[in-house]
Short mmCIF file of C-alpha atoms in Angstrom, two decimals:
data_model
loop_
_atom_site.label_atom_id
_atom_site.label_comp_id
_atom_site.label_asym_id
_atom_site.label_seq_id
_atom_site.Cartn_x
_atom_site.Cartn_y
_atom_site.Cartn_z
CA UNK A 211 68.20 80.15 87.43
CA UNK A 212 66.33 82.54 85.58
CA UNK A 213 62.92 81.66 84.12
CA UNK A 214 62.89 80.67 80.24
CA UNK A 215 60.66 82.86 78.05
CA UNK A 216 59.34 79.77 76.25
CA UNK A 217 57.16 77.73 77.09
CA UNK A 218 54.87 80.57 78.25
CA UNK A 219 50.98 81.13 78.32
CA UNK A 220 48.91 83.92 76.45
CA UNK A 221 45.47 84.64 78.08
CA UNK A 222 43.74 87.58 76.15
CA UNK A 223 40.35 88.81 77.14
CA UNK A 224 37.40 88.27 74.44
CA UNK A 225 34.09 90.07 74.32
CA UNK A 226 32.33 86.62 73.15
CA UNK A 227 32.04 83.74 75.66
CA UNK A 228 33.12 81.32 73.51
CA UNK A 229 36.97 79.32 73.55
CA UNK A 230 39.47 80.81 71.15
CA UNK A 231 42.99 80.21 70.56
CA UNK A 232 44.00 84.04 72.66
CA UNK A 233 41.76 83.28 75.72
CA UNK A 234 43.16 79.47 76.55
CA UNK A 235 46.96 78.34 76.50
CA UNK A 236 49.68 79.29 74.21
CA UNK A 237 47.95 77.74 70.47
CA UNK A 238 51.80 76.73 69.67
CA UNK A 239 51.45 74.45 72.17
CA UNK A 240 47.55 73.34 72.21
CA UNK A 241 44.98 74.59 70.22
CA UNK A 242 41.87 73.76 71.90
CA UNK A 243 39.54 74.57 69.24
CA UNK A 244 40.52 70.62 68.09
CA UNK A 245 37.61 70.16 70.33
CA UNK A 246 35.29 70.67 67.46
CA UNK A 247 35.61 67.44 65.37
CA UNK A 248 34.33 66.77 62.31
CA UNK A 249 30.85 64.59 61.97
CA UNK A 250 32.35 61.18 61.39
CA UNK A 251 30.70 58.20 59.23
CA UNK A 252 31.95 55.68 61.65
CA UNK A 253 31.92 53.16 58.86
CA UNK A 254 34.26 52.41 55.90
CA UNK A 255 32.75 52.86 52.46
CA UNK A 256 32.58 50.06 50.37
CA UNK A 257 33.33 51.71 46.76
CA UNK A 258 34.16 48.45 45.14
CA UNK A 259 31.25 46.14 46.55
CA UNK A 260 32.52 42.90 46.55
CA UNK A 261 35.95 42.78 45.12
CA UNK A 262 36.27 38.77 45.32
CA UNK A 263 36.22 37.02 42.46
CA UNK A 264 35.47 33.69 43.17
CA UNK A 265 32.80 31.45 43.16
CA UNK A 266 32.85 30.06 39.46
CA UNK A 267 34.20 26.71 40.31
CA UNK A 268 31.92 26.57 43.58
CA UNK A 269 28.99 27.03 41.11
CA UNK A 270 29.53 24.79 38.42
CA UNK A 271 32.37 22.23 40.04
CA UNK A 272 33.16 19.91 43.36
CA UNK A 273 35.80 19.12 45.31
CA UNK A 274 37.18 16.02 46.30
CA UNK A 275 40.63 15.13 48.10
CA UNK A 276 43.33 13.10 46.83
CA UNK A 277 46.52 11.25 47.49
CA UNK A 278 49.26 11.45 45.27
CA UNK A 279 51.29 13.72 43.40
CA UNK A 280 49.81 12.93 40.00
CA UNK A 281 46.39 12.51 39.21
CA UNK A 282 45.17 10.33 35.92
CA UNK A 283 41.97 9.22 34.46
CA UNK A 284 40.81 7.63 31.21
CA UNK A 285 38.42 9.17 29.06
CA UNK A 286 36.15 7.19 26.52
CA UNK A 287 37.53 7.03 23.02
CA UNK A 288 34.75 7.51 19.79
CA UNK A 289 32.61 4.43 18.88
CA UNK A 290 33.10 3.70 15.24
CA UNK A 291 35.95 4.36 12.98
CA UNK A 292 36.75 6.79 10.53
CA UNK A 293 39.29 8.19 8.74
CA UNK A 294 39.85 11.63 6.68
CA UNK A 295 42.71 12.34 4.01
CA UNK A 296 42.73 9.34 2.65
CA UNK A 297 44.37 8.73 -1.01
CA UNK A 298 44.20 6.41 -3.78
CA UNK A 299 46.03 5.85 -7.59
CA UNK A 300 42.87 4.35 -9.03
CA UNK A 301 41.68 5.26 -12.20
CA UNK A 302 37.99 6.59 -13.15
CA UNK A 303 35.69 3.41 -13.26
CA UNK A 304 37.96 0.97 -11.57
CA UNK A 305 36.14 -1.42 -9.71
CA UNK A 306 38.65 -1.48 -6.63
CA UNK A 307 40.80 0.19 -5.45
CA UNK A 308 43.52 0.50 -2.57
CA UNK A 309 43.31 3.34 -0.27
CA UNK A 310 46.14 4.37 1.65
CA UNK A 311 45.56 5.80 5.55
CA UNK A 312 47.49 6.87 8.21
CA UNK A 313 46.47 7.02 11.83
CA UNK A 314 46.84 10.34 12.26
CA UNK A 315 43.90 10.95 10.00
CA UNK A 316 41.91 8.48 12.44
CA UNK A 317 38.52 10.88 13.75
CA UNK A 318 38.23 9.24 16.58
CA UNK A 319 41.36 9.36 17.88
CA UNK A 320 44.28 11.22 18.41
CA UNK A 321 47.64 10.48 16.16
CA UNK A 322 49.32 9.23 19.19
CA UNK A 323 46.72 7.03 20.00
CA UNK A 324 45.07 5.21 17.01
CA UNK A 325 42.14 2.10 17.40
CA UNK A 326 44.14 -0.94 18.35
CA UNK A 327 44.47 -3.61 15.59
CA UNK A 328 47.46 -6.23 15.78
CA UNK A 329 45.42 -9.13 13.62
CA UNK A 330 46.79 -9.78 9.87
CA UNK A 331 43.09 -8.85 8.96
CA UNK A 332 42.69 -6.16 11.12
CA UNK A 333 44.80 -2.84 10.48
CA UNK A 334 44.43 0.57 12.23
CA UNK A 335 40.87 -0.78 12.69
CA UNK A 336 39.61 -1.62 9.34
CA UNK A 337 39.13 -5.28 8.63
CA UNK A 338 37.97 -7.80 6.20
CA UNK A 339 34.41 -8.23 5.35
CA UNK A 340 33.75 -4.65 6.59
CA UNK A 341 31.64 -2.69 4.25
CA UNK A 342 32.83 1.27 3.78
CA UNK A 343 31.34 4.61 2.77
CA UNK A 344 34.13 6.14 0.58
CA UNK A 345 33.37 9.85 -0.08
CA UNK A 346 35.15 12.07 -1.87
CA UNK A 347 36.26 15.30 0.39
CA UNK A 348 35.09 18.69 -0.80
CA UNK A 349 32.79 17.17 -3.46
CA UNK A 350 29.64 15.35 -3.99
CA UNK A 351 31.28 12.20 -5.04
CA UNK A 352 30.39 9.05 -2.96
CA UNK A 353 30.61 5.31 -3.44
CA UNK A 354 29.93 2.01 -1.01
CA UNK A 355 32.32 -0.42 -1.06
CA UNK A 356 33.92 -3.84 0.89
CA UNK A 357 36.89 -4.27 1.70
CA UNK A 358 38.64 -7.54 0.50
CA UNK A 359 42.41 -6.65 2.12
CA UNK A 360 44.19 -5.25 4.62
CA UNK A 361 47.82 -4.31 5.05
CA UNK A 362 49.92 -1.57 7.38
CA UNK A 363 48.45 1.85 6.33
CA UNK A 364 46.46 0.59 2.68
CA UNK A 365 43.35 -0.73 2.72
CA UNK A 366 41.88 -2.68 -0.33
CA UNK A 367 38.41 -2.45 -1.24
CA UNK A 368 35.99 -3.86 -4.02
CA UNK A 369 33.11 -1.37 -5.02
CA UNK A 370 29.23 -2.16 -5.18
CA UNK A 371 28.26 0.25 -7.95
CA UNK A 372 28.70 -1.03 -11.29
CA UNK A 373 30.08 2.49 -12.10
CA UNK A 374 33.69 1.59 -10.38
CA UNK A 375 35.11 4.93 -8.52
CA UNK A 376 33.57 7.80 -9.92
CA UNK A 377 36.72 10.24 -10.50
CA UNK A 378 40.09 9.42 -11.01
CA UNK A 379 41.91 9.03 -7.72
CA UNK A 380 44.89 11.10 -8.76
CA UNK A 381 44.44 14.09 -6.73
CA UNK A 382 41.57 13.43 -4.82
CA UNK A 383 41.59 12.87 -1.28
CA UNK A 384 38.85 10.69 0.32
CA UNK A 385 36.44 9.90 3.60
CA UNK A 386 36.50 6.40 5.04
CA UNK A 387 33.84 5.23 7.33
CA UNK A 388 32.51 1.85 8.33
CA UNK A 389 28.48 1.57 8.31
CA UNK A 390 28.86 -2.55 8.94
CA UNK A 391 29.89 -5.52 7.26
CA UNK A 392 28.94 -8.11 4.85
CA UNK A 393 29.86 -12.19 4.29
CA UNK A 394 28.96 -15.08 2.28
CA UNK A 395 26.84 -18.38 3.57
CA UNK A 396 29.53 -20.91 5.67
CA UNK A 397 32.10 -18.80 5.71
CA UNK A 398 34.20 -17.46 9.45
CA UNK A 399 33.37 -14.42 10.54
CA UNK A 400 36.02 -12.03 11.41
CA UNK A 401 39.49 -13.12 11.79
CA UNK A 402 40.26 -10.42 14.45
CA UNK A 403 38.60 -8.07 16.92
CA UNK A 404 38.79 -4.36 17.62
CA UNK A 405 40.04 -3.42 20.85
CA UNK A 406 38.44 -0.10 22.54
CA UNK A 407 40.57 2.48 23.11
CA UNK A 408 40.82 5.25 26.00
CA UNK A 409 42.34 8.87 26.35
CA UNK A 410 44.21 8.82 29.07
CA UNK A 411 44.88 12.08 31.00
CA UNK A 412 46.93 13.33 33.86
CA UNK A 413 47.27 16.10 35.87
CA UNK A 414 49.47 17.68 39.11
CA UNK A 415 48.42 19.59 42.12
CA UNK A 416 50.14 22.92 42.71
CA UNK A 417 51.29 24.12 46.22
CA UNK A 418 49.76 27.72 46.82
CA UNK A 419 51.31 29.81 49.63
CA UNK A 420 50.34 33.32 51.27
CA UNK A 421 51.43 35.03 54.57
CA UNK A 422 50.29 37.75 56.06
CA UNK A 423 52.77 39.99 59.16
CA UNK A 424 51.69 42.11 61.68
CA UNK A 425 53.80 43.60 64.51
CA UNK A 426 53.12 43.59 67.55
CA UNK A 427 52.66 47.54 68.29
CA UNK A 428 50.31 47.71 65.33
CA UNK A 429 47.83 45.24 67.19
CA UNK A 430 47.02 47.38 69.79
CA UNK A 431 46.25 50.51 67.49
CA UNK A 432 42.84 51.10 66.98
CA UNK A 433 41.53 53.66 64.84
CA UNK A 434 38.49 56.12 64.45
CA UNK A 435 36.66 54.03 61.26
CA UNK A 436 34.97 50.89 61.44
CA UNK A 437 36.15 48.62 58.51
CA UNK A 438 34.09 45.88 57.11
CA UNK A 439 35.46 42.86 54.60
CA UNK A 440 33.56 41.00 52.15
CA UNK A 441 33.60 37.97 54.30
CA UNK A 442 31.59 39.56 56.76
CA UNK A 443 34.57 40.50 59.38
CA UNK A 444 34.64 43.92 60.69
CA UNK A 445 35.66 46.20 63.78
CA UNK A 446 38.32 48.82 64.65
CA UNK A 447 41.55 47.39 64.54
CA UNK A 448 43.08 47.57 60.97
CA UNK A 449 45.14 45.03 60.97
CA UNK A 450 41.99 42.83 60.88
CA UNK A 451 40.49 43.91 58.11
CA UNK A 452 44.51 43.69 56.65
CA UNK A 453 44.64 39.55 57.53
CA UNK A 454 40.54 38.90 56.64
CA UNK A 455 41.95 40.81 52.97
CA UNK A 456 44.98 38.62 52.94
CA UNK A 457 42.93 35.62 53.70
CA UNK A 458 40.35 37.01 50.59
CA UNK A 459 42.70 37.49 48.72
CA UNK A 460 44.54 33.70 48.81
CA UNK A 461 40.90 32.30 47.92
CA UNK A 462 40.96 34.37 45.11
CA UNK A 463 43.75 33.29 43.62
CA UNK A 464 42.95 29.33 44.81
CA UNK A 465 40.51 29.99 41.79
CA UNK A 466 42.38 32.05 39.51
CA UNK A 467 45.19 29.09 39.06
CA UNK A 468 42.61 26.78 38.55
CA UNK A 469 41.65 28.96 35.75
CA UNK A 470 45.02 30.54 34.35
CA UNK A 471 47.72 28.20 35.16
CA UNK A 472 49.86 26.20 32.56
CA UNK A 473 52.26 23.31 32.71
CA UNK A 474 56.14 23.92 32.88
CA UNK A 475 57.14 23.42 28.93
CA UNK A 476 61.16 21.55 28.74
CA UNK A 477 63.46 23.92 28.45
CA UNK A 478 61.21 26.44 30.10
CA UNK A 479 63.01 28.97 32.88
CA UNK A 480 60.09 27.94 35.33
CA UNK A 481 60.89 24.00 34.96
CA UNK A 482 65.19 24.95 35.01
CA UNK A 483 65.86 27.27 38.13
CA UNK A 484 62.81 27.10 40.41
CA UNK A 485 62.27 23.51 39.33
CA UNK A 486 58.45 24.29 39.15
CA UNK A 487 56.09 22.31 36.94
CA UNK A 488 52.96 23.94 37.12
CA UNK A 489 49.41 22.26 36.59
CA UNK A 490 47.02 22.64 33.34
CA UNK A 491 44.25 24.98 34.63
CA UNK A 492 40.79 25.12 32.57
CA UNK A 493 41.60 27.77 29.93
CA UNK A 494 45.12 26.10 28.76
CA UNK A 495 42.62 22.55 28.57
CA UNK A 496 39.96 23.93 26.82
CA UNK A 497 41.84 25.69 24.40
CA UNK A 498 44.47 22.57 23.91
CA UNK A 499 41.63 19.82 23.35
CA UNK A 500 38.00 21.43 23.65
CA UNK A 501 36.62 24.22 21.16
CA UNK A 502 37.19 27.81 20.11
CA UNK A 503 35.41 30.41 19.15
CA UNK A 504 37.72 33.24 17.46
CA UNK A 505 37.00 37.15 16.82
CA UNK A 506 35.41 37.46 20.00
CA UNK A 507 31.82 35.90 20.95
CA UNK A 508 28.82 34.91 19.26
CA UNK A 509 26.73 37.88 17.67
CA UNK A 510 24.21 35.99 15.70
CA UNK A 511 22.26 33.32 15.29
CA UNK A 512 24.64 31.97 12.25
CA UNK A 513 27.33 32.36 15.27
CA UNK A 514 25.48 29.75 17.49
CA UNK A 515 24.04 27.85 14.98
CA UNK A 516 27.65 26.82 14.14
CA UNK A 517 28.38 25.94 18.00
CA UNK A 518 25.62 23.67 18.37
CA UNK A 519 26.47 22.06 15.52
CA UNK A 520 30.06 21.25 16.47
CA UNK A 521 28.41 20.06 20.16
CA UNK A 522 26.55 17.58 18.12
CA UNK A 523 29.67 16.26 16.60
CA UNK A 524 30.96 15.89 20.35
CA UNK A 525 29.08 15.16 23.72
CA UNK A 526 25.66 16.86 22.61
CA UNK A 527 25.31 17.53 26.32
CA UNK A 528 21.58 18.66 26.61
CA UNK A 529 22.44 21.48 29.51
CA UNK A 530 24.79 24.18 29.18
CA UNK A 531 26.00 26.97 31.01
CA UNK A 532 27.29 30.24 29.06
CA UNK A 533 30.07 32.56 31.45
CA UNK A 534 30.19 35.54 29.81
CA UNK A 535 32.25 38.92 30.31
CA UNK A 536 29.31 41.90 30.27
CA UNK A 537 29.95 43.12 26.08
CA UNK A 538 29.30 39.00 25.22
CA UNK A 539 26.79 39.57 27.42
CA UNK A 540 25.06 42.16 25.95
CA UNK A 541 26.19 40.98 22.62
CA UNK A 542 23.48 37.58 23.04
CA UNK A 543 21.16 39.62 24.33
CA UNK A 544 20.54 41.56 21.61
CA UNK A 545 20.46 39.23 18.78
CA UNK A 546 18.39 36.98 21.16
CA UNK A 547 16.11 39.71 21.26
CA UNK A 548 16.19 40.18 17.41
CA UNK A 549 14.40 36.93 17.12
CA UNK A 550 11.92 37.94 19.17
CA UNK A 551 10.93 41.45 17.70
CA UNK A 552 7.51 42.51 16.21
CA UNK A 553 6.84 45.46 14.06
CA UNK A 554 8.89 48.53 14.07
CA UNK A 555 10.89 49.22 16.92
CA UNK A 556 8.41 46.63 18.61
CA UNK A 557 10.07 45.24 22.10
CA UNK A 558 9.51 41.82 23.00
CA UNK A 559 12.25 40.16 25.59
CA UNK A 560 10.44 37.25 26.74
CA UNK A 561 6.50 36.92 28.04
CA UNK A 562 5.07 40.01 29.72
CA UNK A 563 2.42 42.62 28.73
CA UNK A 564 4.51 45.18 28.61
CA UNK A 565 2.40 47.87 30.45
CA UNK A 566 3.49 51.21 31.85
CA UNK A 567 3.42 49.54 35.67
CA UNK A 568 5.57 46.96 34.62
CA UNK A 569 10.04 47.32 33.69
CA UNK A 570 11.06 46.37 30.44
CA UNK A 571 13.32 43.84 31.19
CA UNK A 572 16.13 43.75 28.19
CA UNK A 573 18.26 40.78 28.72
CA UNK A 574 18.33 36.79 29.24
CA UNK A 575 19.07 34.18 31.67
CA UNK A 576 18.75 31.20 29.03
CA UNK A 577 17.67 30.07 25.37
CA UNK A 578 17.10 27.00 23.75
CA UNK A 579 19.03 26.57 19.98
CA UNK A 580 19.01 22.54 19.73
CA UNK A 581 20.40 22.31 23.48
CA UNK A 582 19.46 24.47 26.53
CA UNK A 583 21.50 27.11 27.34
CA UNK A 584 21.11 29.29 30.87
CA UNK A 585 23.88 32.56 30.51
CA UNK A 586 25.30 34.03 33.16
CA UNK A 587 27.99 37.33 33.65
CA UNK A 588 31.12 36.02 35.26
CA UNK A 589 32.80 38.62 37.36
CA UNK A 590 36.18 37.23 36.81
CA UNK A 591 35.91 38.46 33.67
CA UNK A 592 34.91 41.78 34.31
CA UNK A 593 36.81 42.77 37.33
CA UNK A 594 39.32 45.46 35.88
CA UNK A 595 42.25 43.91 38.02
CA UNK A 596 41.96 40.72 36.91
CA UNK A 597 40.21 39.26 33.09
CA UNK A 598 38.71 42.16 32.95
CA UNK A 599 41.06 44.53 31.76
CA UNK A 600 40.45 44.86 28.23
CA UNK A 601 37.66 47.85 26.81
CA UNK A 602 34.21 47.54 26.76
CA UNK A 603 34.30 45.65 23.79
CA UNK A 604 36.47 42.73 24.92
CA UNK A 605 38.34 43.13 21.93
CA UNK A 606 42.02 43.36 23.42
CA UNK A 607 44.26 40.62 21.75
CA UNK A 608 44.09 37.51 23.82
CA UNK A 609 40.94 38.37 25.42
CA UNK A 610 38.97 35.78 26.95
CA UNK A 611 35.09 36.48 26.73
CA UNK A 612 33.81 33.76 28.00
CA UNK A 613 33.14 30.46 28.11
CA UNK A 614 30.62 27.41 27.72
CA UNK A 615 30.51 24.78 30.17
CA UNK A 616 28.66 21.51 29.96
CA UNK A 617 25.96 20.81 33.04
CA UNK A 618 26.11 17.74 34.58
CA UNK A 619 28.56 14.13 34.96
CA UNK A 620 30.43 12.33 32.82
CA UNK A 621 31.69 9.09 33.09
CA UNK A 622 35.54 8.40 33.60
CA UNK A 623 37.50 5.44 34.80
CA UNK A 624 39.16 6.45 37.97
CA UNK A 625 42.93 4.64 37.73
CA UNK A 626 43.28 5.61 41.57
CA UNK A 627 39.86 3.46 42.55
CA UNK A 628 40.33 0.81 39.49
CA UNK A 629 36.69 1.17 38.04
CA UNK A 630 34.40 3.81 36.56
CA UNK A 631 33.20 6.84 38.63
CA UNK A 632 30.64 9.50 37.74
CA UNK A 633 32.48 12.95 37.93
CA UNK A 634 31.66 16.37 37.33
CA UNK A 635 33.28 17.79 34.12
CA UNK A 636 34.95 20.16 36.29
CA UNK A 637 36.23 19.66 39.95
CA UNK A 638 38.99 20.50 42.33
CA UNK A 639 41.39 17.96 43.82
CA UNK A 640 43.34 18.53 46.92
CA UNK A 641 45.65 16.96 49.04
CA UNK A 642 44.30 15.17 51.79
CA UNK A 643 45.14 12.27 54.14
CA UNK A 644 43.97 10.89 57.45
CA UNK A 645 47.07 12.88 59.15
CA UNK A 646 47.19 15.76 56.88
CA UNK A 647 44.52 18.40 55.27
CA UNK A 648 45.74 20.62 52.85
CA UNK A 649 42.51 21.93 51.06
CA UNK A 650 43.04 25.33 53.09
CA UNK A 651 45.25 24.99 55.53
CA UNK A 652 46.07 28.20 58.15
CA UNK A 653 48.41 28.68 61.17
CA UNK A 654 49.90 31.29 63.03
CA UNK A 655 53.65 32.21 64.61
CA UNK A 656 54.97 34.56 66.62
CA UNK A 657 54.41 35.67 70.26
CA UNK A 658 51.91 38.47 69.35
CA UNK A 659 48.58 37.65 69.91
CA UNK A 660 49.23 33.84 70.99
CA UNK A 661 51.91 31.83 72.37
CA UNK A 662 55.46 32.51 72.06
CA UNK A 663 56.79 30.21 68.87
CA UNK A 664 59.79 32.37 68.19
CA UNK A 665 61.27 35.71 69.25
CA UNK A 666 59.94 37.91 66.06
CA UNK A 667 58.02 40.19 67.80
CA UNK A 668 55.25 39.89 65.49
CA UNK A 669 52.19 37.86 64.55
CA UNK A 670 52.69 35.95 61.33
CA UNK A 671 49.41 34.19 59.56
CA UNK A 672 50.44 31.29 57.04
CA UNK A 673 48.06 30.03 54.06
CA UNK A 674 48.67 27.10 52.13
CA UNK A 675 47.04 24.85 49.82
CA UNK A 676 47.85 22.01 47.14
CA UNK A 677 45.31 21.62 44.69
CA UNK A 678 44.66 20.88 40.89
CA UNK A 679 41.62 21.22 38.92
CA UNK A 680 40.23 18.12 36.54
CA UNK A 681 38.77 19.38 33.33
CA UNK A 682 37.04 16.01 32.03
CA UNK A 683 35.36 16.29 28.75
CA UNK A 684 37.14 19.21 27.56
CA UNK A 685 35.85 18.24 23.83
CA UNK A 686 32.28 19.28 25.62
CA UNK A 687 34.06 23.03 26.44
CA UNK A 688 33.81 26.15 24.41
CA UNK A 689 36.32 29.37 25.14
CA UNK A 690 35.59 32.25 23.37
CA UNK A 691 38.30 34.30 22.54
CA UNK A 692 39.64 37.23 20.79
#
């Protein structure tokens, strides 16, 4: 058999003694200049820093487990009564008058959920022998007066000025508010009593689920770069770093649908063919029954001058915590800093003597405007691939730019444990039983890399939780939003 041309070898003499591809075998075959590597930086570069977003409901929030598939809890209704809108046909100067209210126009309440009155004398609240503030809206028109009957939805009253009702009621649209109540000598006292009202609220837990796959080949592959996650993991073998990402990743979004998520309307495609129902995360709360602040984010003083005064007319929580996206950010810092200037051009962010050793420092941590007020930059807001997508100046449509978040408990009755509890305004529920745990619950399959649990000849890593978040207070919650 005669000998095949190729493969063959080349050897070719060289002047310089030094390995090239002529002196050393065939270079179609093996080039042994490969023996020159590159310098290597063993380890990976982290160009993102710490790409997690969570940690906002860690900071601010608790956990706590629970055992059922809905959670409710009662929060308190408002003390006194008062209602807005109210009408009357009485003429200029009449000495009473009868005043016609619905419960919707109740303050203190909801319209599906008006002050409980079922007495004769003792309708949507209001009773006899009560003495009233009657003041007209969008004017300066005011007048005490008594009221002498009660029936569904009117109210009759008898006036103590000797001037009778100041404008005509045609037209006019009136304030009602008790300040107390007034009776003769030896007569009863009231014929009924008030009964105090709660807001009841409810919320589900969600089931969240992850996975990550690798095969069994690609375990034993180790590579050339050293790769590092944010959880502190690191080593050769990329499929690692690819579960301790996965893993990362599932926390992430454990706090992302605590944030984003929104029930299942009726009717909805999510509630028909999956048969999902979804949970009310803190933004859909917040902006269904706390506060909002449109166009953006505070800019001036006038800007938080007007939230402090709608706290007052809520919780007035004394400590408050500002999350902000970084334009808000800057936004407050600047006209905090505006309050705080001297002369022209003069700098003067906070208390230092502003020497050439020492680094202007040109931003915040906290204020005080009628409540205290300690601001921080949420990340979740400014990560590009998640809140953060919007331009520098936060201005997309729909933006969220941040939001305040009262310090602190609040009282709620607890309908699970049948009395009140102290609870933090926000906090996570999760599932969790003597026999089961399902606050972050892991497990792997397959016969890579452990024992043999079916014949896909990979290693499978399951994540799973079911979990809800409990926004408590929301009146005490401000979203600002675009």
């Amino acid at each position: 058999m005669p000998v095949l041309s190729s493969p063959t070898f080349a050897l070719q003499p060289s002047i310089n003694r030094q390995a090239t591809a002529t002196n050393y075998i065939d270079s179609s075959n093996f080039n042994f200049l490969n023996q020159y590597l590159p310098d290597i930086y063993e380890a990976e570069f982290e160009r993102y820093g710490n790409r997690s977003i969570s940690g906002f409901l860690r900071m601010v929030g608790a956990e706590m487990p629970c055992a059922s598939d809905l959670i409710k809890w009662a929060e308190q209704g408002r003390l006194h009564v008062k209602y807005t809108g109210c009408t009357t046909a009485a003429a200029l100067n009449d000495d009473t008058a009868v005043f016609t209210i619905t419960p919707a126009a109740q303050y203190q309440t909801p319209a599906n959920n008006p002050l409980l009155g079922t007495g004769t004398n003792n309708v949507n609240g209001i009773r006899i022998g009560q003495t009233l503030l009657c003041q007209q809206e969008n004017a300066v028109n005011s007048v005490h007066a008594v009221v002498t009957a009660v029936a569904a939805g009117t109210v009759t009253v008898a006036f103590y000025e000797g001037g009778g009702l100041p404008v005509a009621g045609s037209g006019t649209t009136w304030t009602l508010w008790v300040y107390g109540s007034e009776f003769k000598k030896g007569t009863t006292g009231m014929a009924d009593a008030v009964q105090s009202f709660d807001i009841f609220k409810d919320n589900t837990p969600i089931i969240l689920k992850d996975k990550f796959t690798v095969t069994g080949s690609d375990m034993t592959q180790i590579g050339w770069v050293e790769v590092t996650t944010e959880n502190g993991a690191s080593g050769y073998l990329w499929y690692m770093k690819a579960e301790h990402e996965t893993r990362l990743r599932f926390e992430d979004y454990l706090e992302a649908s605590m944030l984003e998520a929104v029930p299942a309307e009726t009717g909805s495609g999510a509630i028909a063919a999956p048969g999902l129902k979804g949970t009310k995360g803190i933004f859909y709360e917040v902006n269904a029954n706390g506060n909002v602040f449109s166009g953006g984010y505070p800019t001036s003083l006038i800007d938080f001058d007007a939230i402090v005064q709608r706290l007052d007319k809520q919780g007035a929580i004394e400590e408050n915590a500002l999350f902000l996206n970084r334009a808000a950010s800057f936004a407050m810092d600047d006209f905090l800093a505006a309050q705080n200037s001297y002369g022209t051009g003069g700098t003067s962010y906070g208390l230092f003597d502003n020497n050439e050793q020492m680094a202007l420092n040109l931003g915040f941590r906290g204020f005080r405007r009628g409540y205290d007020f300690y601001k921080s930059d949420w990340k979740y807001l400014n990560d590009p691939t998640m809140r953060g997508q919007g331009t520098a100046s936060g201005t997309v449509g729909g933006a969220i730019n941040g939001m305040l978040v009262p310090a602190g408990t609040t009282n709620v009755y607890d309908e699970v444990m049948g009395q009140n509890a102290k609870r933090p305004f926000l906090h996570v529920r999760y599932r969790q039983t003597e026999a089961e745990d399902r606050k972050f619950k892991t497990w792997a399959t397959g016969p890579a890399g452990g024992a043999a649990t079916s014949d896909l000849d990979a290693m499978e890593v399951h994540y799973l939780s079911e979990r809800c978040v409990c926004t408590l207070g929301a009146n005490n919650f401000f979203i600002f939003r675009s």
